[in-house]
Each structure stands twice: as C-alpha cells, then as structure tokens.
Rosetta silent file (secondary structure, phi, psi, omega in degrees, C-alpha in Angstrom):
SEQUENCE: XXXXXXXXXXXXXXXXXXXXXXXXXXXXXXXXXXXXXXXXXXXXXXXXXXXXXXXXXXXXXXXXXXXXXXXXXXXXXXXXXXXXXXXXXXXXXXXXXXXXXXXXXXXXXXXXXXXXXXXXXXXXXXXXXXXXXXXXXXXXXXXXXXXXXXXXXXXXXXXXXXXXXXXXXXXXXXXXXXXXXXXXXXXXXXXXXXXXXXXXXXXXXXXXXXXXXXXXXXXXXXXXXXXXXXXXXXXXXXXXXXXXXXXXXXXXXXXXXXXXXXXXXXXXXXXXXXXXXXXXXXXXXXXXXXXXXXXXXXXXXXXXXXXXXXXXXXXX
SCORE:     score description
SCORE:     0.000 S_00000001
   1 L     0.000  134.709 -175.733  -31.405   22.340  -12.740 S_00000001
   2 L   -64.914  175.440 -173.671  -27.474   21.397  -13.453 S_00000001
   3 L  -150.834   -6.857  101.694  -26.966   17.706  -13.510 S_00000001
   4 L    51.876  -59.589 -178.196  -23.663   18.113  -13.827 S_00000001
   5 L   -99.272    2.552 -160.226  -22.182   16.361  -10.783 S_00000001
   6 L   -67.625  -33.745 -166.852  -25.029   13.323  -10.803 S_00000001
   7 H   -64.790  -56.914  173.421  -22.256   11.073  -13.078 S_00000001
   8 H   -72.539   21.950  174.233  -19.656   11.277  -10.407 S_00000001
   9 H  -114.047  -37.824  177.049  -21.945   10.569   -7.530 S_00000001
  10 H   -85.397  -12.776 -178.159  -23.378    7.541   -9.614 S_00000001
  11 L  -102.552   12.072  158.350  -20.264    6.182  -10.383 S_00000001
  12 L  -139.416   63.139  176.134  -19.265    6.143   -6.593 S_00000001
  13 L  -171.283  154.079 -134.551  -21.853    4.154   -5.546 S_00000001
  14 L   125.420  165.527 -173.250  -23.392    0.703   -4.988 S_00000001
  15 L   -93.801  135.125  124.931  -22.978   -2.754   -2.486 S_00000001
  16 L   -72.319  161.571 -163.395  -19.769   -4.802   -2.677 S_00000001
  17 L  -159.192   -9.473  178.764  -20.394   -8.485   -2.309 S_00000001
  18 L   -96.767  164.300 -159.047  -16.894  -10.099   -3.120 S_00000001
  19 L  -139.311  128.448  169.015  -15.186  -11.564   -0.238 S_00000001
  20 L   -88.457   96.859 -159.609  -11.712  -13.194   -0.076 S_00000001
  21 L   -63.809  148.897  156.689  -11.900  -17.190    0.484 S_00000001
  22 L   -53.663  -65.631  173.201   -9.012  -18.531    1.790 S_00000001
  23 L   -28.329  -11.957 -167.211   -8.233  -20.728   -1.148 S_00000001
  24 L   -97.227  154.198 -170.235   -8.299  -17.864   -3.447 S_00000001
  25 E  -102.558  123.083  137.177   -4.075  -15.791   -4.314 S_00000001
  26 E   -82.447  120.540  159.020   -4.824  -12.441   -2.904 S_00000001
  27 E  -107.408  131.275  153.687   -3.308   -9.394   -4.699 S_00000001
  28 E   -85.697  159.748 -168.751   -2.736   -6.382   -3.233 S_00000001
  29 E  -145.261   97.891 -170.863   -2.974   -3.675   -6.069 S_00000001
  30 E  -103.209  122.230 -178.601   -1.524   -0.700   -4.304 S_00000001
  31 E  -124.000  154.244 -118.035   -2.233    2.293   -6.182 S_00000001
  32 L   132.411   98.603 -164.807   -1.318    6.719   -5.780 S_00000001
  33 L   -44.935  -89.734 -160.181   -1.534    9.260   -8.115 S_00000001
  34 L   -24.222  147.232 -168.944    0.343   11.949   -5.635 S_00000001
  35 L  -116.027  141.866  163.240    4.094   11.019   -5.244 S_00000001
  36 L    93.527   -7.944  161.785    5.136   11.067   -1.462 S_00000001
  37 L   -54.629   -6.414 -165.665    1.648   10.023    0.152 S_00000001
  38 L    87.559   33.349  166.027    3.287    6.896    1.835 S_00000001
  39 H   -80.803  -26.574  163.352    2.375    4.196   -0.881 S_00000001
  40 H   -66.156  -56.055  173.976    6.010    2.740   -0.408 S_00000001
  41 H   -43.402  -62.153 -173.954    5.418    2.548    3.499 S_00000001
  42 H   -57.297  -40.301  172.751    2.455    0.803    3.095 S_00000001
  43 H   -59.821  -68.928 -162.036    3.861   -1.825    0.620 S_00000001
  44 H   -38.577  -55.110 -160.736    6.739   -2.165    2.631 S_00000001
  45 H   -65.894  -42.471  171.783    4.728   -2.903    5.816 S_00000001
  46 H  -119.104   36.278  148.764    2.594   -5.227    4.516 S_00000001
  47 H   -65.146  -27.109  174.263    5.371   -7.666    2.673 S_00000001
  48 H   -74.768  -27.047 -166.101    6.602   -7.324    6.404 S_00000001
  49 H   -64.088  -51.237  171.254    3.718   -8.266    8.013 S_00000001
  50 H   -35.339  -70.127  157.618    3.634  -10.902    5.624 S_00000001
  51 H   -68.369   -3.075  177.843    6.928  -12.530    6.087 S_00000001
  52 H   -77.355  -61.123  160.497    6.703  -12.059   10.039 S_00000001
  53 H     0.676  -88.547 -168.060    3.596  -14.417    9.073 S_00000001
  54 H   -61.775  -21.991  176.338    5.716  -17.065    7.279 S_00000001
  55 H   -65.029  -39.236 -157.183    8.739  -16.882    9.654 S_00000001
  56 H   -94.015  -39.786 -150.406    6.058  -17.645   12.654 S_00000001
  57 H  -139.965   16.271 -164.316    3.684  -20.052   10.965 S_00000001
  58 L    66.151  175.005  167.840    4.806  -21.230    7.446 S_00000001
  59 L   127.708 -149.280 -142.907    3.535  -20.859    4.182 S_00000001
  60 L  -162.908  106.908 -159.897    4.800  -19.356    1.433 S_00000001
  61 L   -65.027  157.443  175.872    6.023  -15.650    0.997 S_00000001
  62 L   -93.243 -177.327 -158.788    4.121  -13.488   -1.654 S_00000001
  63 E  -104.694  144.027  168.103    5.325  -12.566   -4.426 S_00000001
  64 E  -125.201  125.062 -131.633    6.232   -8.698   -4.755 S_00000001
  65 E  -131.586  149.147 -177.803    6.240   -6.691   -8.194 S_00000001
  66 E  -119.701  136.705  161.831    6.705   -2.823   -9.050 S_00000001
  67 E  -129.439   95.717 -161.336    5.196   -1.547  -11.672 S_00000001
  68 L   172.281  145.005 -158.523    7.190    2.371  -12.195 S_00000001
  69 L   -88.368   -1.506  162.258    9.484    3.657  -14.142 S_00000001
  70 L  -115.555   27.728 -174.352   11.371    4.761  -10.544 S_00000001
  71 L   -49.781   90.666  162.936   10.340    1.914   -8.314 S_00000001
  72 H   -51.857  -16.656 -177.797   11.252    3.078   -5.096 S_00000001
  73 H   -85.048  -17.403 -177.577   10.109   -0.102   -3.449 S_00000001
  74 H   -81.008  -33.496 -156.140   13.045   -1.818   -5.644 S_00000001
  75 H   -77.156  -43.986 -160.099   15.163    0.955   -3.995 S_00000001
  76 H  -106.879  -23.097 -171.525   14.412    0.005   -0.174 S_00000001
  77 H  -106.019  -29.063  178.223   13.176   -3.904   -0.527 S_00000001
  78 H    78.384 -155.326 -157.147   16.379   -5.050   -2.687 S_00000001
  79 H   -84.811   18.572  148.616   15.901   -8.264   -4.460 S_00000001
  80 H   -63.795    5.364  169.749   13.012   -9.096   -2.018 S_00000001
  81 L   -77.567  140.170  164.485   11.137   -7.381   -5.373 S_00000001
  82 L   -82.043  -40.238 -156.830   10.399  -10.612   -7.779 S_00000001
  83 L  -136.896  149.534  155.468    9.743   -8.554  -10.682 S_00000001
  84 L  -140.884   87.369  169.797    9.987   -4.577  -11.445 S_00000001
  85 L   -66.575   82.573 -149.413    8.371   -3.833  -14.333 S_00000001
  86 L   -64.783  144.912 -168.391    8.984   -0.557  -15.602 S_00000001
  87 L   -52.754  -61.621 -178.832    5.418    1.366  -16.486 S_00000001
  88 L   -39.947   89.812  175.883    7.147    2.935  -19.503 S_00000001
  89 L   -62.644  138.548  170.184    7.148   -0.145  -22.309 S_00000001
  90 L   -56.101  158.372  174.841   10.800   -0.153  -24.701 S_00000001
  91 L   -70.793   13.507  157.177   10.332    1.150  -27.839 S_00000001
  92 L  -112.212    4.507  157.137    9.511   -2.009  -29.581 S_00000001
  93 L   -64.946   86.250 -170.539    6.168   -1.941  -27.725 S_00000001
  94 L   -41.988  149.541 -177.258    3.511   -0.559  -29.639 S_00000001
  95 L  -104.946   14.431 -173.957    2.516    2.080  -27.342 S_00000001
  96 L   -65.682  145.350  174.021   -1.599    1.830  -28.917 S_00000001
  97 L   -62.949  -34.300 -174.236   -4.162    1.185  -25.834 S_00000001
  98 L  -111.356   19.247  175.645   -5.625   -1.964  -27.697 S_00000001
  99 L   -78.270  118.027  179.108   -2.030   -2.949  -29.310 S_00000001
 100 H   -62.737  -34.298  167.183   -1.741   -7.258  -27.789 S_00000001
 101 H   -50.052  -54.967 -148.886    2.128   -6.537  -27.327 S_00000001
 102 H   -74.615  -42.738  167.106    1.365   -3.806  -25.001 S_00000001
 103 H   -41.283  -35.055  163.539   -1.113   -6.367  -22.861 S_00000001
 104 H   -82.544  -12.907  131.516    1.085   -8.469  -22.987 S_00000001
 105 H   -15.101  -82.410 -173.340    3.781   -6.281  -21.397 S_00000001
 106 H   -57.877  -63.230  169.580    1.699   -5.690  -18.675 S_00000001
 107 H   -62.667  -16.113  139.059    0.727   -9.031  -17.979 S_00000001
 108 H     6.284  -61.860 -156.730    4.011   -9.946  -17.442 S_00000001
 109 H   -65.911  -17.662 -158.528    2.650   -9.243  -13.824 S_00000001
 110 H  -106.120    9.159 -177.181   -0.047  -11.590  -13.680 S_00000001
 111 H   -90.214  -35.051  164.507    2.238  -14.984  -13.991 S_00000001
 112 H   -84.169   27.099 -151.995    3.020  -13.704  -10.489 S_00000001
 113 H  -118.585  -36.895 -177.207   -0.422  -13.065   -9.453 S_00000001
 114 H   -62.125  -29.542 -151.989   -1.108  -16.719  -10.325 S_00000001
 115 L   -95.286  -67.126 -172.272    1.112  -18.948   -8.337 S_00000001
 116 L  -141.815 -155.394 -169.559    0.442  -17.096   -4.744 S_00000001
 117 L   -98.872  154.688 -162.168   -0.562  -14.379   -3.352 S_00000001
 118 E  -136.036  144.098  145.626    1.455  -11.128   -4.799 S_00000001
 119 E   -92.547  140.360  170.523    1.832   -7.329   -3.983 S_00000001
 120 E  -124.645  127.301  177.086    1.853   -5.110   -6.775 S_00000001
 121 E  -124.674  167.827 -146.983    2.792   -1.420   -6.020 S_00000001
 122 E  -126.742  104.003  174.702    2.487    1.218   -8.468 S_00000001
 123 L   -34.354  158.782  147.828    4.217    4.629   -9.679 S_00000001
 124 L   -41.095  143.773  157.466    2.876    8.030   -9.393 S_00000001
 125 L    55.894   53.246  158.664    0.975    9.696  -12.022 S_00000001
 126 L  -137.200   76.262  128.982    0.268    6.022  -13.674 S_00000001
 127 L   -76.247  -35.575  176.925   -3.336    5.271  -13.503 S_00000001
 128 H   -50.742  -53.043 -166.514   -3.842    6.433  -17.168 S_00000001
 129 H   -74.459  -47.505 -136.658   -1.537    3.619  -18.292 S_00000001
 130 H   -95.586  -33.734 -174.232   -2.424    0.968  -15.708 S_00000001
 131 H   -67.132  -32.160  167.654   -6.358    1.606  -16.407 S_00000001
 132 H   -49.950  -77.068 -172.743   -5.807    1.408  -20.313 S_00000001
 133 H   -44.657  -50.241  164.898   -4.181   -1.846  -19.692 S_00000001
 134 H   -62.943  -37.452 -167.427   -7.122   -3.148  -17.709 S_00000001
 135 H   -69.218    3.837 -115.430   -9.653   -2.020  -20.184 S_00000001
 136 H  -130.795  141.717  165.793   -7.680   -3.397  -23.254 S_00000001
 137 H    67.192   51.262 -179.939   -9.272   -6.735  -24.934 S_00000001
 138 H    18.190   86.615  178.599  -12.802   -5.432  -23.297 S_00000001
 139 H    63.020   59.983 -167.934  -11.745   -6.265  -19.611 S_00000001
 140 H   -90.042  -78.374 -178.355   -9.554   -9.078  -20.168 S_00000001
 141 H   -33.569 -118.985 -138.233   -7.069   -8.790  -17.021 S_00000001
 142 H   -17.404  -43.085  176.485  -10.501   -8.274  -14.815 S_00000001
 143 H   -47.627  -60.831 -170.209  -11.662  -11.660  -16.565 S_00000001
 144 H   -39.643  -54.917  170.844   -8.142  -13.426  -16.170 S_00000001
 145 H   -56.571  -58.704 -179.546   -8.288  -12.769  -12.330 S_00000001
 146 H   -22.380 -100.410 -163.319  -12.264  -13.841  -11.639 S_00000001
 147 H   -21.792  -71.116  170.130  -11.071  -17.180  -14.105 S_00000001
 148 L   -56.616    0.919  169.297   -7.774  -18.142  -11.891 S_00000001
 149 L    97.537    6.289  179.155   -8.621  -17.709   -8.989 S_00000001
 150 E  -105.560  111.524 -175.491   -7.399  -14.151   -7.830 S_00000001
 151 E   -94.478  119.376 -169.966   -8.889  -11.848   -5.555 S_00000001
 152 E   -48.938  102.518  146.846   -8.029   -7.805   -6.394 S_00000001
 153 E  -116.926  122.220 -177.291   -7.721   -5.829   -2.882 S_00000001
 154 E  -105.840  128.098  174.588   -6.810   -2.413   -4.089 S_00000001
 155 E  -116.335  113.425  176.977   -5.832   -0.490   -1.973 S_00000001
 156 E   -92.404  153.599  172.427   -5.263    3.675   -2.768 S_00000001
 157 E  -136.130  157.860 -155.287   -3.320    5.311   -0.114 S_00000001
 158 E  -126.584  164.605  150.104   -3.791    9.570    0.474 S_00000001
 159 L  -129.467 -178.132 -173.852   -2.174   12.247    2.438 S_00000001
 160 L   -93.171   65.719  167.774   -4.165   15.303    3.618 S_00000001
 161 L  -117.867  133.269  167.214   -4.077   16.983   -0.128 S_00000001
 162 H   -23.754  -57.403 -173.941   -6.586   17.789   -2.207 S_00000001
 163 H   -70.764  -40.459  155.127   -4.915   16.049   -5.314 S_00000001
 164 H   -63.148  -45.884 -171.615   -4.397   13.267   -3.858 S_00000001
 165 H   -67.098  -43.455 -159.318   -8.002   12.619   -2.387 S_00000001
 166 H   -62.549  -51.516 -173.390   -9.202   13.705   -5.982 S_00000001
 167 H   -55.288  -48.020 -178.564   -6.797   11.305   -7.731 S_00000001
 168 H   -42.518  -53.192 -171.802   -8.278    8.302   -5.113 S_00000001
 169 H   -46.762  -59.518 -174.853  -11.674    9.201   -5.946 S_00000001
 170 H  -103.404   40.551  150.604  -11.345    8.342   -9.783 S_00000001
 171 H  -116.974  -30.433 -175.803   -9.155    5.458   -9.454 S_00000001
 172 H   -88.312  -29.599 -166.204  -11.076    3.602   -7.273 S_00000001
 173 H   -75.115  -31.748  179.371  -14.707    4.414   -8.575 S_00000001
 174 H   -75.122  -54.428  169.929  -12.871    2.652  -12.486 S_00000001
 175 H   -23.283  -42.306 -178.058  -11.577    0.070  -10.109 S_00000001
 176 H   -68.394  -87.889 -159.406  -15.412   -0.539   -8.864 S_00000001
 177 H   -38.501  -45.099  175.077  -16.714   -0.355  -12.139 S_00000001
 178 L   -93.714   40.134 -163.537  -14.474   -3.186  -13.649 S_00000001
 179 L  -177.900  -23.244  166.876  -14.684   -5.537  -10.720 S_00000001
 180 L   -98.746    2.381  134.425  -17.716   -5.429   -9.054 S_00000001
 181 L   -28.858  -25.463 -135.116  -19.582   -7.092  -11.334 S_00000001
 182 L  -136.517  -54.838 -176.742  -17.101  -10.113  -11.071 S_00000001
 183 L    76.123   22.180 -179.529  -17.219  -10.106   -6.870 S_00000001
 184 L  -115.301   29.352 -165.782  -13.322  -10.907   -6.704 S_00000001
 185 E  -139.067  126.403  150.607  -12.559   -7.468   -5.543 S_00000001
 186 E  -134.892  176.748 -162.015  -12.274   -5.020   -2.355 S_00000001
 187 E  -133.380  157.777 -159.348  -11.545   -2.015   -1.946 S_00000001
 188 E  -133.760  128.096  135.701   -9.129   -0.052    0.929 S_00000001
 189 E   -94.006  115.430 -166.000   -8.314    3.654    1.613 S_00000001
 190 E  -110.100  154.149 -177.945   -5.580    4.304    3.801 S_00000001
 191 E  -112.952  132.633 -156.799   -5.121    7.789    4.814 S_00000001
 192 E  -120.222  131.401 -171.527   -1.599    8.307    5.828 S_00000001
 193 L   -83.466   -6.579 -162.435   -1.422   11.366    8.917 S_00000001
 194 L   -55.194   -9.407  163.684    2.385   11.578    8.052 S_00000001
 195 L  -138.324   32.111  155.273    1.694   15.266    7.291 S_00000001
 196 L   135.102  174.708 -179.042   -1.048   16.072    9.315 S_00000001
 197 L   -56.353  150.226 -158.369   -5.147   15.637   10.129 S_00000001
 198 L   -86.564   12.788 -152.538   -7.418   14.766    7.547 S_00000001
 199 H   -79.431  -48.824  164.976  -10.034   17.692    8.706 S_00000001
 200 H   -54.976  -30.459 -171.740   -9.606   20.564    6.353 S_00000001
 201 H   -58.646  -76.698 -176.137   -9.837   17.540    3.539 S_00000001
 202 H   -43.436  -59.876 -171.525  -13.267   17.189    4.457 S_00000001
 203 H   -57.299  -46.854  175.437  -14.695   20.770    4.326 S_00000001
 204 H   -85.169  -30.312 -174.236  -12.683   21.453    1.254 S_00000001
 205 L   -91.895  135.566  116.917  -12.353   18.510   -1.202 S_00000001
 206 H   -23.669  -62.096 -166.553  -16.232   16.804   -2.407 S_00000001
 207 H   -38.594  -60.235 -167.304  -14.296   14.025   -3.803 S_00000001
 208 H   -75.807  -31.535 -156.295  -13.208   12.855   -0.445 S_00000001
 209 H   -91.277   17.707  144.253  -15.914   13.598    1.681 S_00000001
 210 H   -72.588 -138.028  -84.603  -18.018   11.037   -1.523 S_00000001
 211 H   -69.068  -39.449 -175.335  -15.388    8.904   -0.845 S_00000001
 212 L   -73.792  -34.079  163.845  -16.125    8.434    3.490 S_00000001
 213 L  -107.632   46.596  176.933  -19.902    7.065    2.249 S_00000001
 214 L   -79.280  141.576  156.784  -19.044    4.651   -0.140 S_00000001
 215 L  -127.868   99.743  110.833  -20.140    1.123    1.602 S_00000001
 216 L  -136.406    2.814 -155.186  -18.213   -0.784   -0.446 S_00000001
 217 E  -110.220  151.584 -165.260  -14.717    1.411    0.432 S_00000001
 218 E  -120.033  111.189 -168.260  -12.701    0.166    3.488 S_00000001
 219 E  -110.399  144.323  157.452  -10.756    3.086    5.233 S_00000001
 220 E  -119.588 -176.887 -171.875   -7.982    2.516    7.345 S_00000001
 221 E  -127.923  117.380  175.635   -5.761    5.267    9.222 S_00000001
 222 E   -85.707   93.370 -164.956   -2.050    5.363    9.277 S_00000001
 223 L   -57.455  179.073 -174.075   -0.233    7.189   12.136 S_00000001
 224 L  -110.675  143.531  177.938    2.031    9.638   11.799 S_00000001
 225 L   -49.792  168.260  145.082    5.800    9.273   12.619 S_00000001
 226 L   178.887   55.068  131.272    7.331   11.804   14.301 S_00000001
 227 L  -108.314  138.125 -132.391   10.457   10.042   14.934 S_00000001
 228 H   -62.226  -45.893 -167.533   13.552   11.962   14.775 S_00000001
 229 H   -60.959  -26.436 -155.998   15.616    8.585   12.953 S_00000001
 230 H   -90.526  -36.605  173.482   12.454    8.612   10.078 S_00000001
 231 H   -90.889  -25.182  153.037   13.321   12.458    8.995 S_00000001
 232 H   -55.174  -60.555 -157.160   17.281   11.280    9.130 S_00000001
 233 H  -119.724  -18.833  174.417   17.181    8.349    7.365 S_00000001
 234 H   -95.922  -44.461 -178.057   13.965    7.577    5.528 S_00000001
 235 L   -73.917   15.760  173.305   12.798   10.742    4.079 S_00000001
 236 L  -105.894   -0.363 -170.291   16.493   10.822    2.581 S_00000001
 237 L    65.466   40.007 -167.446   15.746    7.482    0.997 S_00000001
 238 L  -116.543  -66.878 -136.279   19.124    6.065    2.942 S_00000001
 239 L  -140.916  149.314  164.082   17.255    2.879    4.732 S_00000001
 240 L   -38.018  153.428  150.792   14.361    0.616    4.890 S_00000001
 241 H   -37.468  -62.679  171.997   11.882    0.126    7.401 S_00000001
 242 H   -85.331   -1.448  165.644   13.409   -2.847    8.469 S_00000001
 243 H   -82.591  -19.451  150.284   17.077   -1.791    8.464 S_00000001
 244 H   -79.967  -11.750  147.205   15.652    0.938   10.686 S_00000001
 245 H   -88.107    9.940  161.293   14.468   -1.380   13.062 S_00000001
 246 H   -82.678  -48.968 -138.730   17.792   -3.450   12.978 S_00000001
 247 H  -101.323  -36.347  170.299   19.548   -0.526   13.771 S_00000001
 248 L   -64.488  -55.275  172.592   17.064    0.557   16.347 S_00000001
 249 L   -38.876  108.269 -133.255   15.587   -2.154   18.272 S_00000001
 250 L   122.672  -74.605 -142.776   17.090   -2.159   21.676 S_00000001
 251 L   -40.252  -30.686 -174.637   18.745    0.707   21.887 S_00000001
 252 L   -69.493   16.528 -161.613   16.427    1.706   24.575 S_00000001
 253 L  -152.871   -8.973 -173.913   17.534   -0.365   26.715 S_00000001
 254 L  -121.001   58.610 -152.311   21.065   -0.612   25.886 S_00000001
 255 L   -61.720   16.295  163.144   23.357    2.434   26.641 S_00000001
 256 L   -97.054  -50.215  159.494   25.993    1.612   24.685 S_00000001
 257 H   -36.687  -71.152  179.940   23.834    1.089   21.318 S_00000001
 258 H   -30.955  -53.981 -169.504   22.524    4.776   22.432 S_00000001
 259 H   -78.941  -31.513  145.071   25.470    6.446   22.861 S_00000001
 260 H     4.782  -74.906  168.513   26.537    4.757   19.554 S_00000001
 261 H   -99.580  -19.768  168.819   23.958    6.277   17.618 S_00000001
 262 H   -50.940  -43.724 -171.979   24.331    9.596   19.330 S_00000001
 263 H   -79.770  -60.843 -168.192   28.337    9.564   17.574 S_00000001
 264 H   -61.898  -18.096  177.616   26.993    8.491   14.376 S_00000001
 265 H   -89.979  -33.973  175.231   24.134   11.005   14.351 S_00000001
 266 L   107.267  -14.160  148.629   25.376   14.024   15.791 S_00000001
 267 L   -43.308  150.265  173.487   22.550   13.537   18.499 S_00000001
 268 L   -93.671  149.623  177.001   22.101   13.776   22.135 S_00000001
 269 L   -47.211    3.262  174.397   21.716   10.511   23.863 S_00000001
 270 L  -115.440  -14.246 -173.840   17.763   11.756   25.228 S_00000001
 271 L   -84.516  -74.224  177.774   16.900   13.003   21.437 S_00000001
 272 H    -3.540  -79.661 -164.270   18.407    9.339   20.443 S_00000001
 273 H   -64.812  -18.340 -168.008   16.306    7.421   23.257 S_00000001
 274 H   -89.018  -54.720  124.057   12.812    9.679   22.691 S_00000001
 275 H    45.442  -96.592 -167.303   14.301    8.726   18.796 S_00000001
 276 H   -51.159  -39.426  177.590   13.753    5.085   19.249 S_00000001
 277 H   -81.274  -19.006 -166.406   10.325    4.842   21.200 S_00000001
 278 H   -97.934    1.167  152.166    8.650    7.145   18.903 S_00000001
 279 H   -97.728  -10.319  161.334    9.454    5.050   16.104 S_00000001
 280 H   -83.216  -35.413  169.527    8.418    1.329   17.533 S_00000001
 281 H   -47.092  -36.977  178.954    5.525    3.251   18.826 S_00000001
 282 H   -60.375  -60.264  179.629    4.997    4.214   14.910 S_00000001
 283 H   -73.589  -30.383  168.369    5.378    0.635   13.841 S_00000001
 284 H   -52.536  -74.225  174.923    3.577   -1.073   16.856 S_00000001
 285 H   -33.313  -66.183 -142.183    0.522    1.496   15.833 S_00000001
 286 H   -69.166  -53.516  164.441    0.940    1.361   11.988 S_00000001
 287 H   -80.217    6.992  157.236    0.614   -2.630   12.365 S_00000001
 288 H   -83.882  -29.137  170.835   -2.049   -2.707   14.120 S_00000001
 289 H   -75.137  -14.375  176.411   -3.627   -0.213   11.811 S_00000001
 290 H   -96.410  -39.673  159.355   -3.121   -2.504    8.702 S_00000001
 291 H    -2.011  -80.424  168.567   -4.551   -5.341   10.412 S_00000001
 292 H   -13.548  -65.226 -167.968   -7.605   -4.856    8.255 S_00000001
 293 H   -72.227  -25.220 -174.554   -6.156   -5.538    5.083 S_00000001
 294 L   -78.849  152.317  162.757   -4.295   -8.719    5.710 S_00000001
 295 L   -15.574  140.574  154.061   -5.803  -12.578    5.350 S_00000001
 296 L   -34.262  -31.248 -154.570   -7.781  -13.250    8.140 S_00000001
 297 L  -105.387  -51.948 -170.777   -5.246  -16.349    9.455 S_00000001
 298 H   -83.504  -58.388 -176.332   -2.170  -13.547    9.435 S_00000001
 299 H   -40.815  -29.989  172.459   -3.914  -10.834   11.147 S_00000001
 300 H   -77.952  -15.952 -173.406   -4.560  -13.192   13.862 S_00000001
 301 H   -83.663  -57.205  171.922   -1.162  -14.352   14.308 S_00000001
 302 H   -33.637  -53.337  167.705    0.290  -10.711   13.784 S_00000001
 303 H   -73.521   -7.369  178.293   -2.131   -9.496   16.168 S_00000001
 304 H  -100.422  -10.798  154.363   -1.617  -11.677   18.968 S_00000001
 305 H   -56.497  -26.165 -167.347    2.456  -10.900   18.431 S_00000001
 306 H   -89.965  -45.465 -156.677    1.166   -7.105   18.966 S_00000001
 307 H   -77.443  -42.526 -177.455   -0.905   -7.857   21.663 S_00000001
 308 H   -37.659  -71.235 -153.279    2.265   -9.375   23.649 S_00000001
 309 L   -85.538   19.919 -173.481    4.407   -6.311   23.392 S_00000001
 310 L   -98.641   10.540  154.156    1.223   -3.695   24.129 S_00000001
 311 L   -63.375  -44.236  165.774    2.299   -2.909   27.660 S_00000001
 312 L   -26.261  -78.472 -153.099    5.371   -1.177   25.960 S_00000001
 313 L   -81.632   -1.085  176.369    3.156    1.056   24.085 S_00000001
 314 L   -57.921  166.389  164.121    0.449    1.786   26.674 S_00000001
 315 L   -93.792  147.911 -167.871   -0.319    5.257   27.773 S_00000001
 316 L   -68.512    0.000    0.000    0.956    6.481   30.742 S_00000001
C-alpha cells in the first residue's frame, strides 16, 4: 500500500493550545505565496481597524513592516510603514541559510516586534527565504518571540486557485511545526471571494480541503467587492483603501459630491451612487469579517462602531 501522502497529512495535524494574553505584543505575520490574492487588503484593513481603535480608545498604534522586494503596502500606506525591509539582502550579505549576517538582516524586524504590537506583511513567492530565516540558529527567531513576550498570529490569505491553496497548505503546516511547541502562536486563513466561490477549490485541490479540518487553523471569509470605484482605482494601484473612502463617504447622500465624481470618472450619476454603496457595503462586511483576528478589547470597540451603522447595510 503507497504511503506516500501519510507525511503531508501528519504534518497538518494536531491541537493548538497558545492563546494571546493581553499583556503579550501581538504580531500579525501576514503571509501569500500567489501575488494578487488580497494580502495587501487584508494588511491594510487591519492597521485600519487598528488605528480606528486608537483614535476611539487610546493606546498605542502598531508598528507596521514590509518585508518584499516590491512592497506594495509601502506603495498604498505611505510612511504609515515603520520599516520596509526588502526580502532580497545587498550584496554584502552573505546570502548562506545559516550565515549570522543574514539573521541578522532579517531580524532587523523583530526590534519592532518588541516594543508593541506590529504587522508584518510579506512578498509573493518568499516563503523559501522567510522560512530559512526562521530555521537559521536551530529556531532562534521562534525562541526570541516565546522569550519576549510575542505572540505569532499568522495569518495566510488565498483566492479560489489551486496554487494558492497549495502554497497556504505548506506554509502554515512549517509555521505549526516551529511554533506549536512554544504555544505563542495561532493560526488564520482568510479566503478572499474577490474572484469568486471557493467551491470548485474543494473538489479539486486535497491541500485545501486538509486545510478546512485542521483544529488548530482559524478560517475567516472575505467578501467580494464588486464596486465599480475598486476596479477604477484600486486594481490600478492609484489609491488606498482609505483615500477611497475619503473620496467616497457621503457621496450618497450628497448630489453635488455625485455629480462630481460622475465628471471626474466619466460615469453616470446612478453607476456613481450604486458605486459608493457597494463599496461601504464591502468595507462594513470585510470589517466585520476580520473581527476574528483582532485583540479581543478592539474587536469589541470596532464592533459596536459596526453595529451602529448596520441599519445602512441591512437587507431590504
């Protein structure tokens, strides 16, 4: 009888047992092979989420770090990035897996891991490099967090591709493996609908449909846009999340802001206004769908801000 598949079935599976105390600097560690899944979106949403947080209740913003040799998240957040590390080390970096320069590169990341709580988001096609770097000095980083005081929530985020679910699969089961031992670690999937249902994924990929009975893996579900302003201006890379809700917010209520963006778009003033609601319906949804991952203390504030405005968003 083959045996063949038994390694990747044992090595995505097992109990999680860590938990995030309040007292403990949460990192998010957002990681995605597949370029274009929404890994930027998510990162975006929840430094906003964050800072809606500290604007309403205090505290102390996290800190948020790129690690890609294109960080698009530098491209859209501006100098709300602290640090953007490019994956690629200069050429006076030994480029050896167990070379202490190159760990020390890398760790660069973790003086901002220390202090508060930090996002780190993550290039495409980098897991080889980022996983080397954890394994390097037998687990060191994995120690360094436990010892300080930082608790890991990694979060992979998917679309409905094969390559993607595949790539999820075997970043998060080495993720497991170097962290659950330790109990300062969870783990997140978010599946982002932005190009359709996840349903063929199941029937066709194994990876994924191993991945829906891990109990230790946390999935959440990300709606899909399917406003008009988000294939204008975001999938060209022209504006942020929140400079599209600057420029939006209103308008629906305000027929001069409408007809406005109808001259600047080339729209009619009814594409404009369907325009507007289907993307605060998008964001209204999408934070409420992230709920999950944040502190316990911010979800509640964030959610009872959601809950206000969910007469907007009811169905008719």
């Amino acid at each position: 009888m083959s045996t063949a598949k038994k390694p990747q079935a044992q090595l995505l599976t097992g109990t999680h047992r860590g938990t995030a105390p309040a007292t403990d600097h949460l990192t998010y560690f957002l990681l995605g092979e597949k370029g274009s899944s929404g890994k930027t979106v998510v990162s975006e949403l929840v430094a906003l989420l964050s800072d809606q947080y500290v604007a309403q209740a205090g505290g102390t913003e996290m800190n948020v770090v790129t690690v890609d040799d294109q960080p698009r998240l530098r491209h859209v957040l501006g100098d709300r990035v602290a640090l953007a590390l490019p994956l690629t080390p200069p050429d006076n970096v030994s480029d050896d897996d167990e070379s202490e320069d190159l760990r020390t590169y890398y760790e660069q990341v973790f003086e901002f891991q220390k202090g508060r709580d930090c996002l780190i988001d993550t290039g495409s096609n980098s897991s080889k490099r980022i996983f080397s770097w954890f394994r390097g000095a037998r687990g060191a980083y994995a120690r360094m967090t436990k010892e300080e005081g930082v608790h890991m929530r990694y979060v992979v985020v998917i679309d409905n591709d094969a390559e993607a679910a595949n790539g999820a699969a075997d970043m998060l089961a080495a993720a497991y493996r170097m962290w659950s031992k330790l109990g300062n670690a969870d783990f997140f999937l978010v599946r982002n609908a932005h190009k359709g249902s996840f349903k063929g994924l199941e029937a066709s990929c194994e990876k994924y449909r191993l991945m829906l009975e891990l109990p230790w893996l946390k999935i959440v579900d990300l709606p899909r846009n399917k406003s008009i302003f988000w294939d204008m201006w975001r999938n060209k890379g022209e504006r942020s999340i929140i400079d599209m809700f600057a420029a939006l917010d209103g308008a629906d209520e305000d027929k001069m802001r409408r007809e406005a963006l109808a001259t600047e778009t080339g729209l009619s003033t009814g594409k404009v206004n369907h325009g507007v609601y289907d993307f605060m319906l998008w964001l209204h949804e999408s934070q409420k769908a992230l709920l999950p991952l944040l502190r316990p203390e911010v979800a509640q504030g964030i959610k009872a801000r959601l809950d206000e405005d969910s007469d907007l968003y009811a169905a008719d």
